[in-house]
């Protein structure tokens, strides 16, 4: 009997196990207005149901093919957590998926997020999701749902992890890359805002080697701390790309430059009998990359396979329209450079051929 009384007097709750349902409910209340701000045709972006609804017919597609992508932010999250700067990684999360959708000619329609942590910090989570909503507005897609998981024992201290899921649509006849990418086509590059969300395990190692604290002034970005500069959000290219696709049927392919850099991403959109000939001297090798290379003693080949080196998106276009397309992207707010051309492949040579050197 005494054992039973003892068990009853020590009744446990979910909160005793480390999960605060009230905090989770508070977070939902805070983020509902953020989701509402991302409304678009096809979605009212209301939260609270078991699933998010989207009306594809309302978007006006005639013969649509759905395109889905998911991604995370990688170890850039660790910098954000250590620096206490959370909003930018929310934008990163959206960018990594929607930039993958748009290279296939797809318009991003809706987005869902997954936020997992050991102990829910409502303010940090709210900042992350505010960034996600910002990214969705930049991409023109609706934030229609997500999941917040509090998992004690799985994450240390204030650590959290993110995953994002985006769905878009493209008319069947307009799916990219086009099948007629060929020798003579021109390669344009759209500038990045920095390392975006790739290579951050190496970035963090270089920060360690540098001996600088995250609060120290950034040697390559006046007026910013090292953390602020390295946490610059990934650029979202969706609106400029969709705008140019409507005007120029001569655009044949895009390559989103993420992990693997030029070396691994450009071949993904090339026919096997072609090579992308890249002039490295044309790459806008910005101060952040110069600092990373010099401080870490990183070889050029390693830079090119780890980072975007200043180019976040590659555009392949017919030579006769390359100038007009470049000007169109500039008017849409992008910084554009001509990187090279497509040529015939010789035997089994690599599908990306470099000439020149990255600017010093």
Short mmCIF file of C-alpha atoms in Angstrom, two decimals:
data_model
loop_
_atom_site.label_atom_id
_atom_site.label_comp_id
_atom_site.label_asym_id
_atom_site.label_seq_id
_atom_site.Cartn_x
_atom_site.Cartn_y
_atom_site.Cartn_z
CA UNK A 1 0.00 0.00 0.00
CA UNK A 2 2.75 2.43 0.96
CA UNK A 3 4.43 1.77 -2.41
CA UNK A 4 1.24 2.73 -4.25
CA UNK A 5 0.87 5.94 -2.24
CA UNK A 6 4.48 6.82 -3.02
CA UNK A 7 3.91 6.29 -6.76
CA UNK A 8 0.80 8.51 -6.66
CA UNK A 9 2.57 11.28 -4.80
CA UNK A 10 5.31 11.35 -7.47
CA UNK A 11 3.00 11.59 -10.49
CA UNK A 12 4.95 12.79 -13.51
CA UNK A 13 3.90 15.20 -16.24
CA UNK A 14 5.12 15.81 -19.79
CA UNK A 15 6.72 19.03 -18.50
CA UNK A 16 8.69 16.98 -15.94
CA UNK A 17 10.09 15.02 -18.91
CA UNK A 18 11.21 18.28 -20.53
CA UNK A 19 8.39 19.03 -22.97
CA UNK A 20 6.46 22.28 -22.46
CA UNK A 21 3.16 22.06 -24.37
CA UNK A 22 2.22 25.57 -23.24
CA UNK A 23 5.36 27.02 -24.81
CA UNK A 24 4.52 25.22 -28.03
CA UNK A 25 1.03 26.68 -28.04
CA UNK A 26 2.45 30.13 -27.33
CA UNK A 27 4.73 29.77 -30.35
CA UNK A 28 1.83 28.84 -32.62
CA UNK A 29 0.05 31.99 -31.49
CA UNK A 30 3.10 34.10 -32.32
CA UNK A 31 3.65 32.66 -35.77
CA UNK A 32 0.06 32.71 -37.08
CA UNK A 33 0.40 36.36 -38.21
CA UNK A 34 3.72 35.48 -39.90
CA UNK A 35 2.09 32.70 -41.91
CA UNK A 36 -0.82 35.00 -42.78
CA UNK A 37 1.65 37.51 -44.26
CA UNK A 38 2.66 34.94 -46.91
CA UNK A 39 -0.82 34.52 -48.43
CA UNK A 40 -0.98 34.01 -52.19
CA UNK A 41 -3.42 32.63 -54.76
CA UNK A 42 -4.24 29.06 -53.86
CA UNK A 43 -3.60 29.36 -50.14
CA UNK A 44 -4.93 31.40 -47.27
CA UNK A 45 -1.88 30.33 -45.23
CA UNK A 46 -3.99 29.58 -42.13
CA UNK A 47 -2.35 27.42 -39.46
CA UNK A 48 -3.86 24.98 -36.99
CA UNK A 49 -5.25 22.13 -39.05
CA UNK A 50 -3.77 18.68 -39.44
CA UNK A 51 -2.54 19.53 -42.93
CA UNK A 52 -2.06 22.56 -45.17
CA UNK A 53 -4.41 22.99 -48.11
CA UNK A 54 -3.50 24.43 -51.50
CA UNK A 55 -5.79 25.01 -54.48
CA UNK A 56 -3.68 24.42 -57.59
CA UNK A 57 -6.53 25.35 -59.93
CA UNK A 58 -6.62 28.85 -58.46
CA UNK A 59 -3.10 29.47 -59.78
CA UNK A 60 -4.18 29.18 -63.41
CA UNK A 61 -1.98 26.28 -64.52
CA UNK A 62 -3.27 24.32 -67.55
CA UNK A 63 -1.05 21.22 -67.63
CA UNK A 64 0.99 21.44 -64.45
CA UNK A 65 3.71 19.15 -63.18
CA UNK A 66 4.43 19.37 -59.47
CA UNK A 67 8.05 19.79 -58.37
CA UNK A 68 9.13 19.16 -54.77
CA UNK A 69 12.35 19.94 -52.92
CA UNK A 70 13.56 19.73 -49.36
CA UNK A 71 16.75 20.84 -47.62
CA UNK A 72 18.24 22.17 -44.42
CA UNK A 73 20.77 24.85 -43.50
CA UNK A 74 23.63 22.62 -42.35
CA UNK A 75 26.18 23.77 -39.82
CA UNK A 76 25.48 27.42 -40.54
CA UNK A 77 22.91 26.81 -37.80
CA UNK A 78 25.73 26.39 -35.29
CA UNK A 79 27.04 29.88 -36.06
CA UNK A 80 23.53 31.29 -35.70
CA UNK A 81 23.01 29.53 -32.37
CA UNK A 82 26.40 30.56 -30.99
CA UNK A 83 25.87 34.17 -32.07
CA UNK A 84 22.22 34.33 -31.02
CA UNK A 85 21.23 35.53 -34.51
CA UNK A 86 18.41 33.33 -35.73
CA UNK A 87 16.32 35.17 -38.33
CA UNK A 88 18.70 34.82 -41.28
CA UNK A 89 18.76 31.03 -41.17
CA UNK A 90 15.00 31.03 -41.64
CA UNK A 91 15.52 32.83 -44.95
CA UNK A 92 18.29 30.35 -45.78
CA UNK A 93 15.94 27.45 -45.18
CA UNK A 94 13.44 28.70 -47.73
CA UNK A 95 16.12 29.73 -50.21
CA UNK A 96 17.77 26.34 -50.37
CA UNK A 97 14.53 24.67 -51.50
CA UNK A 98 12.88 27.34 -53.65
CA UNK A 99 16.10 28.03 -55.60
CA UNK A 100 16.15 24.31 -56.41
CA UNK A 101 12.56 24.47 -57.65
CA UNK A 102 12.96 27.50 -59.88
CA UNK A 103 15.93 26.04 -61.79
CA UNK A 104 13.43 23.55 -63.21
CA UNK A 105 11.20 26.40 -64.34
CA UNK A 106 8.80 25.86 -61.43
CA UNK A 107 6.96 28.55 -59.52
CA UNK A 108 7.17 27.85 -55.76
CA UNK A 109 3.65 27.52 -54.38
CA UNK A 110 3.90 26.55 -50.74
CA UNK A 111 6.40 25.78 -48.00
CA UNK A 112 6.43 23.78 -44.77
CA UNK A 113 9.08 23.78 -42.06
CA UNK A 114 10.29 21.41 -39.36
CA UNK A 115 11.90 22.87 -36.23
CA UNK A 116 13.39 20.43 -33.70
CA UNK A 117 15.03 21.30 -30.40
CA UNK A 118 15.75 19.87 -26.97
CA UNK A 119 14.20 22.76 -25.03
CA UNK A 120 11.90 25.17 -26.86
CA UNK A 121 13.08 28.78 -26.72
CA UNK A 122 9.97 30.58 -27.93
CA UNK A 123 11.80 33.79 -28.84
CA UNK A 124 14.52 32.04 -30.84
CA UNK A 125 11.96 29.87 -32.61
CA UNK A 126 9.84 32.92 -33.39
CA UNK A 127 12.87 34.66 -34.94
CA UNK A 128 13.61 31.61 -37.10
CA UNK A 129 10.04 31.39 -38.32
CA UNK A 130 9.92 35.15 -38.94
CA UNK A 131 12.86 34.54 -41.27
CA UNK A 132 11.03 31.65 -42.92
CA UNK A 133 8.03 33.92 -43.54
CA UNK A 134 10.37 36.58 -44.96
CA UNK A 135 11.89 34.01 -47.30
CA UNK A 136 8.44 32.85 -48.40
CA UNK A 137 7.44 36.42 -49.24
CA UNK A 138 10.64 36.85 -51.24
CA UNK A 139 9.85 33.65 -53.15
CA UNK A 140 6.13 34.36 -53.55
CA UNK A 141 5.10 31.12 -51.84
CA UNK A 142 2.77 30.50 -48.92
CA UNK A 143 3.84 29.15 -45.54
CA UNK A 144 0.95 26.72 -45.03
CA UNK A 145 2.20 24.60 -42.15
CA UNK A 146 5.03 23.08 -40.23
CA UNK A 147 6.03 21.12 -37.17
CA UNK A 148 7.79 22.08 -33.96
CA UNK A 149 9.28 19.16 -32.06
CA UNK A 150 10.64 19.45 -28.52
CA UNK A 151 12.84 16.42 -27.89
CA UNK A 152 14.75 16.45 -24.60
CA UNK A 153 17.98 14.49 -24.72
CA UNK A 154 18.30 14.70 -28.50
CA UNK A 155 19.81 18.19 -28.65
CA UNK A 156 22.29 19.96 -26.38
CA UNK A 157 21.51 23.26 -24.69
CA UNK A 158 19.96 25.76 -27.10
CA UNK A 159 20.73 23.70 -30.21
CA UNK A 160 18.03 23.20 -32.81
CA UNK A 161 17.75 21.80 -36.30
CA UNK A 162 15.72 22.87 -39.32
CA UNK A 163 14.32 21.19 -42.40
CA UNK A 164 12.24 22.80 -45.12
CA UNK A 165 9.91 21.40 -47.75
CA UNK A 166 8.75 23.32 -50.84
CA UNK A 167 6.37 22.40 -53.62
CA UNK A 168 6.06 24.23 -56.93
CA UNK A 169 4.51 23.74 -60.34
CA UNK A 170 5.56 24.20 -63.93
CA UNK A 171 3.70 23.76 -67.20
CA UNK A 172 4.74 20.44 -68.68
CA UNK A 173 6.12 22.01 -71.87
CA UNK A 174 8.30 24.45 -69.93
CA UNK A 175 10.24 22.08 -67.67
CA UNK A 176 13.96 22.89 -67.51
CA UNK A 177 16.70 22.15 -68.39
CA UNK A 178 15.84 22.22 -72.08
CA UNK A 179 17.11 19.31 -74.16
CA UNK A 180 18.88 21.57 -76.67
CA UNK A 181 21.74 22.86 -74.51
CA UNK A 182 24.66 22.78 -76.97
CA UNK A 183 28.05 24.13 -77.95
CA UNK A 184 27.97 27.87 -78.48
CA UNK A 185 25.46 28.65 -75.72
CA UNK A 186 26.54 31.35 -73.26
CA UNK A 187 26.92 30.91 -69.50
CA UNK A 188 25.86 33.81 -67.29
CA UNK A 189 26.35 34.00 -63.54
CA UNK A 190 24.09 35.68 -60.97
CA UNK A 191 26.02 36.96 -57.96
CA UNK A 192 25.61 35.44 -54.51
CA UNK A 193 25.39 37.27 -51.20
CA UNK A 194 28.24 35.21 -49.74
CA UNK A 195 28.71 31.51 -48.95
CA UNK A 196 24.91 31.17 -48.77
CA UNK A 197 24.33 27.91 -46.82
CA UNK A 198 27.17 25.69 -47.95
CA UNK A 199 30.66 24.92 -46.74
CA UNK A 200 30.03 26.10 -43.19
CA UNK A 201 31.88 23.24 -41.54
CA UNK A 202 34.96 24.62 -43.30
CA UNK A 203 33.90 28.21 -42.53
CA UNK A 204 33.68 27.40 -38.82
CA UNK A 205 37.09 25.71 -38.95
CA UNK A 206 38.60 28.80 -40.58
CA UNK A 207 37.02 31.02 -37.91
CA UNK A 208 38.67 28.80 -35.30
CA UNK A 209 42.04 29.06 -37.07
CA UNK A 210 41.69 32.85 -37.33
CA UNK A 211 41.45 33.22 -33.56
CA UNK A 212 38.65 35.79 -33.96
CA UNK A 213 35.52 35.74 -31.85
CA UNK A 214 32.13 35.89 -33.53
CA UNK A 215 31.63 39.34 -31.98
CA UNK A 216 34.88 40.70 -33.46
CA UNK A 217 34.68 43.17 -36.36
CA UNK A 218 34.59 41.27 -39.67
CA UNK A 219 37.92 41.86 -41.50
CA UNK A 220 36.07 41.80 -44.83
CA UNK A 221 32.81 43.63 -44.01
CA UNK A 222 33.10 47.08 -42.44
CA UNK A 223 30.49 47.83 -39.81
CA UNK A 224 29.57 44.20 -39.18
CA UNK A 225 30.68 41.61 -36.68
CA UNK A 226 32.17 38.39 -38.00
CA UNK A 227 28.98 36.54 -37.11
CA UNK A 228 26.72 39.05 -38.84
CA UNK A 229 28.80 38.94 -42.02
CA UNK A 230 29.02 35.15 -42.15
CA UNK A 231 25.30 34.80 -41.47
CA UNK A 232 24.24 36.92 -44.46
CA UNK A 233 21.18 35.08 -45.81
CA UNK A 234 21.14 33.12 -49.05
CA UNK A 235 19.87 35.12 -52.01
CA UNK A 236 16.49 34.01 -53.36
CA UNK A 237 16.45 34.21 -57.16
CA UNK A 238 12.86 33.11 -57.74
CA UNK A 239 11.15 36.34 -58.78
CA UNK A 240 13.88 37.52 -61.15
CA UNK A 241 14.13 34.09 -62.80
CA UNK A 242 10.37 33.68 -63.26
CA UNK A 243 10.18 37.20 -64.69
CA UNK A 244 12.92 36.49 -67.25
CA UNK A 245 11.51 33.08 -68.17
CA UNK A 246 8.25 34.76 -69.21
CA UNK A 247 10.15 37.09 -71.54
CA UNK A 248 12.90 34.88 -72.97
CA UNK A 249 12.28 31.41 -74.36
CA UNK A 250 16.00 31.33 -75.24
CA UNK A 251 16.92 30.54 -71.61
CA UNK A 252 17.80 26.84 -71.61
CA UNK A 253 18.98 25.93 -68.14
CA UNK A 254 19.81 27.09 -64.63
CA UNK A 255 22.13 25.55 -62.06
CA UNK A 256 21.79 26.45 -58.38
CA UNK A 257 25.34 26.60 -57.01
CA UNK A 258 25.23 24.91 -53.62
CA UNK A 259 27.48 22.30 -51.98
CA UNK A 260 29.93 21.05 -54.57
CA UNK A 261 30.31 24.49 -56.16
CA UNK A 262 30.64 24.87 -59.92
CA UNK A 263 32.43 21.56 -60.23
CA UNK A 264 29.53 19.36 -59.16
CA UNK A 265 26.42 21.44 -59.81
CA UNK A 266 26.82 22.67 -63.39
CA UNK A 267 27.11 19.14 -64.90
CA UNK A 268 23.69 18.31 -63.47
CA UNK A 269 22.04 20.38 -66.23
CA UNK A 270 24.39 19.59 -69.12
CA UNK A 271 24.05 16.93 -71.82
CA UNK A 272 26.82 14.34 -71.50
CA UNK A 273 28.47 15.52 -74.74
CA UNK A 274 29.04 19.09 -73.55
CA UNK A 275 31.41 21.01 -71.29
CA UNK A 276 30.95 24.30 -69.44
CA UNK A 277 34.06 26.39 -70.12
CA UNK A 278 34.36 28.85 -67.21
CA UNK A 279 36.61 31.93 -67.11
CA UNK A 280 37.53 32.20 -63.44
CA UNK A 281 38.79 35.76 -63.84
CA UNK A 282 35.16 36.80 -64.46
CA UNK A 283 33.93 35.43 -61.12
CA UNK A 284 33.03 38.18 -58.60
CA UNK A 285 35.29 36.71 -55.92
CA UNK A 286 34.12 38.93 -53.08
CA UNK A 287 36.04 39.84 -49.89
CA UNK A 288 34.42 37.12 -47.75
CA UNK A 289 35.77 34.41 -50.05
CA UNK A 290 39.19 36.04 -50.25
CA UNK A 291 39.33 36.10 -46.45
CA UNK A 292 38.24 32.46 -46.19
CA UNK A 293 40.81 31.36 -48.78
CA UNK A 294 43.70 33.35 -47.32
CA UNK A 295 42.96 32.67 -43.63
CA UNK A 296 42.37 28.98 -44.17
CA UNK A 297 45.07 28.49 -46.78
CA UNK A 298 42.41 26.88 -48.99
CA UNK A 299 43.55 25.81 -52.46
CA UNK A 300 41.64 27.20 -55.45
CA UNK A 301 40.34 23.77 -56.48
CA UNK A 302 39.00 23.25 -52.96
CA UNK A 303 37.31 26.67 -53.00
CA UNK A 304 35.60 25.81 -56.29
CA UNK A 305 34.22 22.48 -55.05
CA UNK A 306 33.17 23.77 -51.61
CA UNK A 307 31.85 27.31 -52.08
CA UNK A 308 29.90 29.23 -54.70
CA UNK A 309 32.83 31.72 -54.77
CA UNK A 310 30.49 34.62 -55.56
CA UNK A 311 28.04 33.03 -58.03
CA UNK A 312 24.82 31.59 -56.64
CA UNK A 313 23.06 30.78 -59.90
CA UNK A 314 24.20 29.80 -63.40
CA UNK A 315 22.14 30.66 -66.50
CA UNK A 316 22.60 28.95 -69.88
CA UNK A 317 21.18 30.93 -72.80
CA UNK A 318 21.34 31.11 -76.59
CA UNK A 319 24.30 33.23 -77.64
CA UNK A 320 22.22 35.65 -79.71
CA UNK A 321 20.04 36.55 -76.71
CA UNK A 322 22.70 36.50 -73.98
CA UNK A 323 23.09 40.28 -73.85
CA UNK A 324 19.35 40.92 -73.63
CA UNK A 325 18.91 38.27 -70.93
CA UNK A 326 21.82 39.70 -68.92
CA UNK A 327 20.31 43.18 -69.13
CA UNK A 328 16.94 41.78 -68.07
CA UNK A 329 18.43 40.21 -64.97
CA UNK A 330 20.19 43.47 -64.13
CA UNK A 331 16.90 45.35 -64.38
CA UNK A 332 15.38 42.71 -62.09
CA UNK A 333 18.00 43.56 -59.45
CA UNK A 334 20.62 40.89 -60.05
CA UNK A 335 24.36 41.39 -60.47
CA UNK A 336 25.24 39.53 -63.67
CA UNK A 337 28.52 38.44 -65.24
CA UNK A 338 29.35 36.46 -68.37
CA UNK A 339 31.28 33.40 -67.20
CA UNK A 340 31.93 31.45 -70.38
CA UNK A 341 30.37 29.20 -72.99
CA UNK A 342 29.24 25.65 -73.63
CA UNK A 343 31.54 23.62 -75.90
CA UNK A 344 31.75 20.05 -77.17
CA UNK A 345 33.17 17.46 -74.79
CA UNK A 346 36.32 15.57 -75.71
CA UNK A 347 36.22 11.97 -74.61
CA UNK A 348 35.66 11.59 -70.88
CA UNK A 349 37.01 14.98 -69.79
CA UNK A 350 35.39 16.74 -66.86
CA UNK A 351 32.23 18.63 -67.72
CA UNK A 352 33.49 21.85 -66.15
CA UNK A 353 36.70 23.28 -67.61
CA UNK A 354 38.38 26.22 -65.92
CA UNK A 355 40.56 28.89 -67.50
CA UNK A 356 42.35 31.70 -65.69
CA UNK A 357 42.38 32.17 -61.91
CA UNK A 358 40.05 33.50 -59.28
CA UNK A 359 40.71 37.23 -58.73
CA UNK A 360 43.11 38.03 -55.90
#
